[in-house]
PDB file of C-alpha atoms in Angstrom:
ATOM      1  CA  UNK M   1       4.717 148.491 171.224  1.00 53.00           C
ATOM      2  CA  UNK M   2       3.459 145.016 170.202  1.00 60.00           C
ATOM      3  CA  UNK M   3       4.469 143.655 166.468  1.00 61.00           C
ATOM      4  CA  UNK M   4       1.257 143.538 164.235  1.00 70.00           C
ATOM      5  CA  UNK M   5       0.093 140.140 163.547  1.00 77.00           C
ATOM      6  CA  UNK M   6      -0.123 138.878 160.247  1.00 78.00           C
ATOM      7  CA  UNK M   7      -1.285 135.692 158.802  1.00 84.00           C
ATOM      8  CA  UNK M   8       0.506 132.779 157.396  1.00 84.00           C
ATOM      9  CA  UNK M   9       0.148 133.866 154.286  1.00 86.00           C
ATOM     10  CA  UNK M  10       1.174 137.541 154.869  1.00 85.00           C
ATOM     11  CA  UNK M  11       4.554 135.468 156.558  1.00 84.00           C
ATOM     12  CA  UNK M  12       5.065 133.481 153.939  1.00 87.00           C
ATOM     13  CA  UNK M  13       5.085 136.228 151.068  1.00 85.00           C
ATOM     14  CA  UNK M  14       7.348 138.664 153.427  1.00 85.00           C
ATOM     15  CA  UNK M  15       9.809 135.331 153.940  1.00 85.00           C
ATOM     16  CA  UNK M  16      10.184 135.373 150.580  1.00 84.00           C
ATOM     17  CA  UNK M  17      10.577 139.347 149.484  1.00 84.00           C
ATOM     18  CA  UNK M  18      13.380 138.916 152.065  1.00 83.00           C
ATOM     19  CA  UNK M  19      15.123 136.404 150.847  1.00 81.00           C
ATOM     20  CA  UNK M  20      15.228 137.905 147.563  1.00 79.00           C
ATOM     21  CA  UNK M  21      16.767 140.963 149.077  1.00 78.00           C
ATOM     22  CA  UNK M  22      19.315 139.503 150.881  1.00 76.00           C
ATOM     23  CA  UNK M  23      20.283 137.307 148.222  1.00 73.00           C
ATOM     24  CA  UNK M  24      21.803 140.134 146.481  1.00 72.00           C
ATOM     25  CA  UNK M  25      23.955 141.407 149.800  1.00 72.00           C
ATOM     26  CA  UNK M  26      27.258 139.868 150.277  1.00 67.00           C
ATOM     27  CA  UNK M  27      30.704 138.731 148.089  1.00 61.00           C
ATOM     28  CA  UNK M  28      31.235 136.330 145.428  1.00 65.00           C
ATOM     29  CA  UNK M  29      34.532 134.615 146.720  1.00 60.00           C
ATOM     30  CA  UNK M  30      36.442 134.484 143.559  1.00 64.00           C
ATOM     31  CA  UNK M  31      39.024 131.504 142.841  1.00 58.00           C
ATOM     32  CA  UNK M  32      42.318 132.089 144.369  1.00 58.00           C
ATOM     33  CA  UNK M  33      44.697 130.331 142.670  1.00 60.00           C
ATOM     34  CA  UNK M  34      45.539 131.513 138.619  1.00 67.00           C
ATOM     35  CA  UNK M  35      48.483 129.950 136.891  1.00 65.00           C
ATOM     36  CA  UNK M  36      48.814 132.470 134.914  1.00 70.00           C
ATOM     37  CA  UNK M  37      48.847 135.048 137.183  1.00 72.00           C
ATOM     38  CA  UNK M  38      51.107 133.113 139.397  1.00 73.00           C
ATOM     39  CA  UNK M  39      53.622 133.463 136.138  1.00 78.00           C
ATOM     40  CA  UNK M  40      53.032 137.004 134.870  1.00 80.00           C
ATOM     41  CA  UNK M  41      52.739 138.489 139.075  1.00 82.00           C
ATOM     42  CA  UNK M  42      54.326 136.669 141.287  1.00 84.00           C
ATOM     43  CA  UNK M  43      54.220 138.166 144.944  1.00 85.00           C
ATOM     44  CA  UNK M  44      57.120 140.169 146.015  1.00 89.00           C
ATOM     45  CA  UNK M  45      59.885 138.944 148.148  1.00 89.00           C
ATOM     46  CA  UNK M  46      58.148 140.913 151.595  1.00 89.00           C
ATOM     47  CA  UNK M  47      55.102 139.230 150.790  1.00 87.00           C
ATOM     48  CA  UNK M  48      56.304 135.989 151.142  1.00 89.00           C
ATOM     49  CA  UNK M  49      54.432 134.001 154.093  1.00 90.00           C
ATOM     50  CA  UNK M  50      53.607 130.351 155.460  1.00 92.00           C
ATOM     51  CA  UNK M  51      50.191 130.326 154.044  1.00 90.00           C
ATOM     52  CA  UNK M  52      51.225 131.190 150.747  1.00 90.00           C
ATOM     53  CA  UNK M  53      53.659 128.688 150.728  1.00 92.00           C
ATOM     54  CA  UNK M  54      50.507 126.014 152.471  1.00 91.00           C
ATOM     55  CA  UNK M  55      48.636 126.827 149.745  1.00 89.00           C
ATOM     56  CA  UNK M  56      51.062 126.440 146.949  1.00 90.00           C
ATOM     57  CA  UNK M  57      51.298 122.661 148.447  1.00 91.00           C
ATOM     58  CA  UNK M  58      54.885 123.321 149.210  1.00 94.00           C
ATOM     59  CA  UNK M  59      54.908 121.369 152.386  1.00 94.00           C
ATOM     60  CA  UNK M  60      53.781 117.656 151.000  1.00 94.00           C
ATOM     61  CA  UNK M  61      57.056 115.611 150.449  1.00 94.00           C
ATOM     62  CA  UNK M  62      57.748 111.973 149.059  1.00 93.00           C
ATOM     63  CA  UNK M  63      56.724 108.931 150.366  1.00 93.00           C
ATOM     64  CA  UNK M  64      59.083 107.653 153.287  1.00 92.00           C
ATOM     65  CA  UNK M  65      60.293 105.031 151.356  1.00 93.00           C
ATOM     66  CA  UNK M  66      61.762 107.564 149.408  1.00 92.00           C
ATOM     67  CA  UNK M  67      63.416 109.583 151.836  1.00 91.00           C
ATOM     68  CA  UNK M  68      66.917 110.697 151.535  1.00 93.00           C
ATOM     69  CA  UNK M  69      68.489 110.695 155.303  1.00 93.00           C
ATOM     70  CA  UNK M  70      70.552 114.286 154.619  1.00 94.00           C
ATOM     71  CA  UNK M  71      66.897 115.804 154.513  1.00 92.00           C
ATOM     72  CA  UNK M  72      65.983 114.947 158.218  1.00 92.00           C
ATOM     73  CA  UNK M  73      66.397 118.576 159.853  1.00 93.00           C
ATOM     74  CA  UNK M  74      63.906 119.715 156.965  1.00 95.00           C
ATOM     75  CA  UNK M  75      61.184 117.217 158.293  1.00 94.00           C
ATOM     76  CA  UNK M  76      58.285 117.900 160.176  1.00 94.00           C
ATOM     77  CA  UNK M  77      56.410 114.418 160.191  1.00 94.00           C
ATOM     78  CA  UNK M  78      54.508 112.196 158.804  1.00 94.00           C
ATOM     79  CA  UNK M  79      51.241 111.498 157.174  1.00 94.00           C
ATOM     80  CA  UNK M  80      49.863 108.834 155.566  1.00 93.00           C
ATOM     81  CA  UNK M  81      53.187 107.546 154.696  1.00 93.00           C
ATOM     82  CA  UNK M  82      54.378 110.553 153.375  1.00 94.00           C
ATOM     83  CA  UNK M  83      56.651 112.987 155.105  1.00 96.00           C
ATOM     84  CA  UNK M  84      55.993 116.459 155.462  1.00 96.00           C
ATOM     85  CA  UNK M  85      58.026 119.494 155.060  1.00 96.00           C
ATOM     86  CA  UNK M  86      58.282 121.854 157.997  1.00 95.00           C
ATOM     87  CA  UNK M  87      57.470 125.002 156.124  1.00 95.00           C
ATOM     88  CA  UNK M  88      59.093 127.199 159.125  1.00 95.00           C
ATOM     89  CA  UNK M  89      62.474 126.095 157.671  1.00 96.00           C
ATOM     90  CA  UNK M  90      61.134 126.490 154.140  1.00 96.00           C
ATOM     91  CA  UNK M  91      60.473 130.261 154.780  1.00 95.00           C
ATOM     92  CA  UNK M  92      64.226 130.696 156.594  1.00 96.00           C
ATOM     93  CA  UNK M  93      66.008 128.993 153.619  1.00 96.00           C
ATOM     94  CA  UNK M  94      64.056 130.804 151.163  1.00 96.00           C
ATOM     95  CA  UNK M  95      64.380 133.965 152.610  1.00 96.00           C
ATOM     96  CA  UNK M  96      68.437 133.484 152.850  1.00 96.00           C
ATOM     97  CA  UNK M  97      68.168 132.245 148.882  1.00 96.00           C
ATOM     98  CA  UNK M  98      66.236 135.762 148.328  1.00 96.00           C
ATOM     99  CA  UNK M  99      69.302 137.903 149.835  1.00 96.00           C
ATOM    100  CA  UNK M 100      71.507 135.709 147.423  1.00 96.00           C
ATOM    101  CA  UNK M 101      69.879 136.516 144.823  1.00 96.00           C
ATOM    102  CA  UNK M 102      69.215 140.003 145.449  1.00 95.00           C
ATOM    103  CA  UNK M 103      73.159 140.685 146.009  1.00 95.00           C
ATOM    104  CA  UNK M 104      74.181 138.790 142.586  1.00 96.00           C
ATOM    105  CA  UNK M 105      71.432 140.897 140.492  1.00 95.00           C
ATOM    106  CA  UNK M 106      73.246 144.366 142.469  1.00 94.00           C
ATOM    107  CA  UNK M 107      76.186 143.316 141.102  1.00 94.00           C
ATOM    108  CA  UNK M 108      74.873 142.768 137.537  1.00 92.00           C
ATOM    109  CA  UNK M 109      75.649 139.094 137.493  1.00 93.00           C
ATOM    110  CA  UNK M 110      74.468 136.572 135.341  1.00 93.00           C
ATOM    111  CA  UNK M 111      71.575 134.547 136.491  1.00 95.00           C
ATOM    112  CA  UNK M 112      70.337 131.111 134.665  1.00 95.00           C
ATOM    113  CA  UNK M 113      67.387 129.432 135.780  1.00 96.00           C
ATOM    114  CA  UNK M 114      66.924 125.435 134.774  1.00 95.00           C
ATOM    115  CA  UNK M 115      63.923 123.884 134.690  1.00 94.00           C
ATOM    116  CA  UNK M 116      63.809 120.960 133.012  1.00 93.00           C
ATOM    117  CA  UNK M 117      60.060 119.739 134.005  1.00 92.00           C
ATOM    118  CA  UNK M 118      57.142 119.382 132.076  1.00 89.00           C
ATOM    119  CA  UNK M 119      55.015 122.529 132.604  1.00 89.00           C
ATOM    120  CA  UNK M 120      58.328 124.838 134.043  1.00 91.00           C
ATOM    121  CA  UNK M 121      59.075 125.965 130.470  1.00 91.00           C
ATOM    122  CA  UNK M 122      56.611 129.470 130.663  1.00 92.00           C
ATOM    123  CA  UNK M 123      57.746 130.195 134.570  1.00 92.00           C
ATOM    124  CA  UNK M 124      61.483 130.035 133.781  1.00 94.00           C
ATOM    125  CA  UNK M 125      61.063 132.015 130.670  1.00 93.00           C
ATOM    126  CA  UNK M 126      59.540 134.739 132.697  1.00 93.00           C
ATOM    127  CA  UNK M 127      61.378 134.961 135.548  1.00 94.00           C
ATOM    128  CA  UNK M 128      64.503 135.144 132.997  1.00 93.00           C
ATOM    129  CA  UNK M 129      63.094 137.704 131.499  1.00 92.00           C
ATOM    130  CA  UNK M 130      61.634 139.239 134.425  1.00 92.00           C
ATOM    131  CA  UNK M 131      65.522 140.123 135.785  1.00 91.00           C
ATOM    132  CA  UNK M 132      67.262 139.917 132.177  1.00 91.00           C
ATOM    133  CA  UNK M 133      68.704 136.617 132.717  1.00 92.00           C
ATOM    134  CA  UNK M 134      69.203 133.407 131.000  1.00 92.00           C
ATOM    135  CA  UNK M 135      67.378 129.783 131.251  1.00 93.00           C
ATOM    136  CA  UNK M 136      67.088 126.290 130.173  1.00 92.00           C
ATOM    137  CA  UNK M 137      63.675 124.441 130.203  1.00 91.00           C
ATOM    138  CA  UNK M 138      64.234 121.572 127.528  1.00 89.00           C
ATOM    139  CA  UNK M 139      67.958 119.520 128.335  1.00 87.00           C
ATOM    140  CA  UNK M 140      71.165 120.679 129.944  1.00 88.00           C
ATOM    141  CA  UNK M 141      73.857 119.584 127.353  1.00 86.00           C
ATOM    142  CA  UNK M 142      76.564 117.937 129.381  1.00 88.00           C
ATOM    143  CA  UNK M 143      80.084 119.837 129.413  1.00 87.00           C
ATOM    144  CA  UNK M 144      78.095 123.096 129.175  1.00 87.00           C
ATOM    145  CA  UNK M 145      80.296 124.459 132.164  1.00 89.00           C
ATOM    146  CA  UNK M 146      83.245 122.092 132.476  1.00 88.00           C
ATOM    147  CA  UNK M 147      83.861 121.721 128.980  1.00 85.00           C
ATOM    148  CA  UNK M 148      82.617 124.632 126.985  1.00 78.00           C
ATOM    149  CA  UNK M 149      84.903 125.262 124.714  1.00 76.00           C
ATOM    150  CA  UNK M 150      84.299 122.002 122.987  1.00 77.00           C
ATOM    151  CA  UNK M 151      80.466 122.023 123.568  1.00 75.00           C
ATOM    152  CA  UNK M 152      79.664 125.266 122.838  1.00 70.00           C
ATOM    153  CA  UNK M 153      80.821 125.282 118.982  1.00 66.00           C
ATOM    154  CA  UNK M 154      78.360 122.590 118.458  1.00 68.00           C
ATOM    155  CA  UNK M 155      75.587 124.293 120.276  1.00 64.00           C
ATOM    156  CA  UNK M 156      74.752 126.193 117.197  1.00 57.00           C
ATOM    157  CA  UNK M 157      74.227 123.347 114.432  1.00 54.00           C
ATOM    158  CA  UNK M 158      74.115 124.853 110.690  1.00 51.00           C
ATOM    159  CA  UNK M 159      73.931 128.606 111.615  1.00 53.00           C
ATOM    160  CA  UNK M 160      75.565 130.939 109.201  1.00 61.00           C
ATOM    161  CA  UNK M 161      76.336 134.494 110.330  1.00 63.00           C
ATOM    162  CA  UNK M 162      75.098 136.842 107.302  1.00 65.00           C
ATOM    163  CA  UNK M 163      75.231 140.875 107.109  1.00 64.00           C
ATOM    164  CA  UNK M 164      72.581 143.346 106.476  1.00 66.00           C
ATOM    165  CA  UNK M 165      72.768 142.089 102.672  1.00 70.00           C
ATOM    166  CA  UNK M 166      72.659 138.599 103.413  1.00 68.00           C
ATOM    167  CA  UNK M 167      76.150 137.904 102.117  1.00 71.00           C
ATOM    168  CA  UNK M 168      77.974 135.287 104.317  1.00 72.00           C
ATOM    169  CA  UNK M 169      80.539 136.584 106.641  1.00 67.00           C
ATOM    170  CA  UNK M 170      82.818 135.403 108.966  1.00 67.00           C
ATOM    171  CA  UNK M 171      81.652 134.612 112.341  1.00 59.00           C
ATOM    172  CA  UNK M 172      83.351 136.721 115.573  1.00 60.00           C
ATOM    173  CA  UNK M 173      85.243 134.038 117.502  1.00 60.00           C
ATOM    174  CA  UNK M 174      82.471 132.555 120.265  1.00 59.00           C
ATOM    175  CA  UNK M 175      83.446 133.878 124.182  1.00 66.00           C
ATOM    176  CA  UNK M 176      81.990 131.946 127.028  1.00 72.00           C
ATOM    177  CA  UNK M 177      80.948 133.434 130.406  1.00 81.00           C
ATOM    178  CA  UNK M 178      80.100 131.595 133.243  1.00 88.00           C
ATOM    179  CA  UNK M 179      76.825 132.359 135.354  1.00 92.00           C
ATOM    180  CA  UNK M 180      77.217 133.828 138.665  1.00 94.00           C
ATOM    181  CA  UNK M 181      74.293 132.120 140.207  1.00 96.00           C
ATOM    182  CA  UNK M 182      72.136 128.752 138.884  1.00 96.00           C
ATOM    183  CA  UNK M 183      68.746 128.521 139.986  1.00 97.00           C
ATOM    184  CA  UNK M 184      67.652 124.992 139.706  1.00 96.00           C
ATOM    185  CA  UNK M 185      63.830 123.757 140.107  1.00 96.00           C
ATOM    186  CA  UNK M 186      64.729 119.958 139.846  1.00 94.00           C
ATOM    187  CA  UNK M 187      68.003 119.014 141.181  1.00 94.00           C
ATOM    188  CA  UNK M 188      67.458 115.815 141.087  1.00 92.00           C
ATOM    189  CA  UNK M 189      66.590 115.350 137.277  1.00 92.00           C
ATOM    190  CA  UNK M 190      69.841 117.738 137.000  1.00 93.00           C
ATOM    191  CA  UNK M 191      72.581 116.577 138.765  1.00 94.00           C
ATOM    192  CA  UNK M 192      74.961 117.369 136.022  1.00 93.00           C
ATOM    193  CA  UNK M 193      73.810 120.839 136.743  1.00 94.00           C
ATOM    194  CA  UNK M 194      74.735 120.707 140.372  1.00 95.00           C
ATOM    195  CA  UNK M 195      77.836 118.617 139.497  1.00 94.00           C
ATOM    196  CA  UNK M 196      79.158 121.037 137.206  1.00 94.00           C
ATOM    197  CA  UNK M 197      78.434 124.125 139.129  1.00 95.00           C
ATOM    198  CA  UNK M 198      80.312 123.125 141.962  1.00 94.00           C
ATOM    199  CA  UNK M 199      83.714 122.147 140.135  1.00 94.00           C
ATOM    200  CA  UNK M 200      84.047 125.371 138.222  1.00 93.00           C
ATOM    201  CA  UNK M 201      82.729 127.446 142.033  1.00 93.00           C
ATOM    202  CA  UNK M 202      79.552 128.645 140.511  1.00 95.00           C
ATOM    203  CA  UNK M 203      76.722 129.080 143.692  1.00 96.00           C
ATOM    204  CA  UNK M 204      73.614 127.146 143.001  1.00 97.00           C
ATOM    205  CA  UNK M 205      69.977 128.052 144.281  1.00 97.00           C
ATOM    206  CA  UNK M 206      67.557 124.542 144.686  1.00 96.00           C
ATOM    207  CA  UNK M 207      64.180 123.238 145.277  1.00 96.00           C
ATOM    208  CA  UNK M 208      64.778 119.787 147.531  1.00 96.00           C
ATOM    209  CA  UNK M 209      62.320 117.913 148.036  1.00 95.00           C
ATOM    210  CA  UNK M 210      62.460 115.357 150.832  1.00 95.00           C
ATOM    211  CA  UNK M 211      63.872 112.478 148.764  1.00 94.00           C
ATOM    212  CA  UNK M 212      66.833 115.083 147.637  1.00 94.00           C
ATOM    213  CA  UNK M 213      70.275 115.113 148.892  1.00 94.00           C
ATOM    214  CA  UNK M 214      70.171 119.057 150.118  1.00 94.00           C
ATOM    215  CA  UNK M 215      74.686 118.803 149.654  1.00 94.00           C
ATOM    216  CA  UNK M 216      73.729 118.614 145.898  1.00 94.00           C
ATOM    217  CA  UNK M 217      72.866 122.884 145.777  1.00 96.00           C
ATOM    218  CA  UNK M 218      75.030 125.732 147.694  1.00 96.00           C
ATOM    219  CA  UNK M 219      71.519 127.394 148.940  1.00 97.00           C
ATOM    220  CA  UNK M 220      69.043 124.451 149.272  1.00 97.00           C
ATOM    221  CA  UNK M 221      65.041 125.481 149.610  1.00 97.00           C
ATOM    222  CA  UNK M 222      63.127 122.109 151.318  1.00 96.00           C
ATOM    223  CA  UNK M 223      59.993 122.559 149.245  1.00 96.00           C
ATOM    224  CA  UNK M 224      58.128 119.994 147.004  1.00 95.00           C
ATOM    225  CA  UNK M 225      59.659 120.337 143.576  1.00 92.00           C
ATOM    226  CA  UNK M 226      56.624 118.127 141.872  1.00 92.00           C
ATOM    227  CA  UNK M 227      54.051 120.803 142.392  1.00 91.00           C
ATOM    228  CA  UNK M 228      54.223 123.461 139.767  1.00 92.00           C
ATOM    229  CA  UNK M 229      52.532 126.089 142.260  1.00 92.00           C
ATOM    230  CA  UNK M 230      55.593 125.429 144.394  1.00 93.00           C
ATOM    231  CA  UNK M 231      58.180 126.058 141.780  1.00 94.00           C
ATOM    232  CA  UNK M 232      56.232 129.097 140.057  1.00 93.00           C
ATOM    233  CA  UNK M 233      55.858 130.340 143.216  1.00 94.00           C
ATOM    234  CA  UNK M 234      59.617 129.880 144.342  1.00 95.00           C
ATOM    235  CA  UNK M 235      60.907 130.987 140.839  1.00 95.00           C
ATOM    236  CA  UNK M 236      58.690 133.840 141.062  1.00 94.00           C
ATOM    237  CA  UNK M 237      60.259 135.367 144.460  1.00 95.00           C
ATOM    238  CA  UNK M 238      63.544 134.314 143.406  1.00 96.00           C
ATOM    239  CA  UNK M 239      62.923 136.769 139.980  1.00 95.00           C
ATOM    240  CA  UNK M 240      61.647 139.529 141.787  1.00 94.00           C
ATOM    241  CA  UNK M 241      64.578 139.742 144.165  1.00 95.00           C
ATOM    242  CA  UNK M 242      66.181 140.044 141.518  1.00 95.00           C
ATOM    243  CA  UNK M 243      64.358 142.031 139.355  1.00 93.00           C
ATOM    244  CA  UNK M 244      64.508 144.479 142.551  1.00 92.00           C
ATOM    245  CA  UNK M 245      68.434 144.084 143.723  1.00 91.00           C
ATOM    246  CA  UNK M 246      68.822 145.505 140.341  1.00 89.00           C
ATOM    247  CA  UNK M 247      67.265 148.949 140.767  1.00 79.00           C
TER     248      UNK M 247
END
């Protein structure tokens, strides 16, 4: 059976009734990446996977000029001048950070996340929250481990402690507890941090970039700490271990 033969015209008008049908078949591709719903719903730990971690820009290091020799077995090549991060060894070193932090939060220990960067303040409030933790997004006050009980009075300025009536009272002597487990997004802007933690034994989590001495943290996680996808991303695992070694 032969196809009936129509004119140009006829062609031209069915061309066009076509396209206007198939126009409406097929999926909008929405955008993939939301800040905010990198915050609020992070992925969960099983989920985590080289092409999230691509796409989160974790692999893209400093320039080499910058490049801190300890870092070399973290190092895949480089790029137009700038090394890159072999995100194989990324996943292994996060995944060993995950069962870290999964063990401490089954053990009801206390977890502080520091993250001192501009734009880290909302990610390290949630993920504190997320596993009923603790955090520090403005400055670490020096002495905060090693010397607390001469730093901590000071900690709260002016504050009066009242009753229910508002009458004065006196205040209960302060205590002091040391975390189990610092997670730290910038290392290198927080070496005090790293200092500290290691001469009172407390195990720190890091992000080290490729310009980062990876001796500085207990658990070291070769990622780029200057993207903020990177460190929501990170801090947002991290917190959901957590948030599940606790149930």
């Amino acid at each position: 059976m032969s196809a009936p033969k129509l004119s140009l015209e006829q062609l031209t008008k069915r061309r066009f009734k076509l396209r206007d049908v198939f126009n409406k078949v097929g999926s909008k591709v929405s955008p993939f990446y939301s800040p905010s719903l990198a915050i609020r719903s992070p992925p969960k730990p099983r989920d985590v996977s080289i092409a999230a971690l691509l796409a989160a820009q974790a692999h893209l290091g400093h320039a080499t000029s910058l490049w801190n020799p300890m870092n070399q077995p973290f190092i895949y090549g480089i790029r137009n001048g700038i090394h890159i991060i072999s995100l194989d060894k990324t996943l292994v070193f996060l995944r060993r950070a995950i069962n870290v932090i999964q063990e401490v939060a089954r053990t009801k220990g206390i977890i502080l996340f520091v993250g001192t960067k501009p734009g880290q303040k909302l990610s390290v409030m949630a993920a504190a929250k997320r596993c009923n933790g603790y955090f520090i997004f403005n400055r670490w006050v020096p002495g905060l481990l090693t010397n607390a009980k001469t730093v901590q009075p000071t900690l709260g300025g002016s504050l009066k402690t009242v009753d229910q009536d508002g009458k004065e009272v006196r205040a209960p002597t302060p205590s002091f507890l040391y975390p189990d487990l610092i997670v730290i997004l910038n290392p290198l802007e927080n070496i005090n941090v790293c200092k500290e933690a290691q001469r009172v034994s407390v195990p720190t989590i890091g992000i080290v970039d490729t310009n980062v001495d990876p001796r500085l943290v207990t658990y070291p996680i070769p990622a780029n700490d200057d993207s903020l996808r990177c460190s929501d991303l990170i801090v947002g695992l991290l917190s959901q271990a957590a948030c599940e070694g606790m149930d």
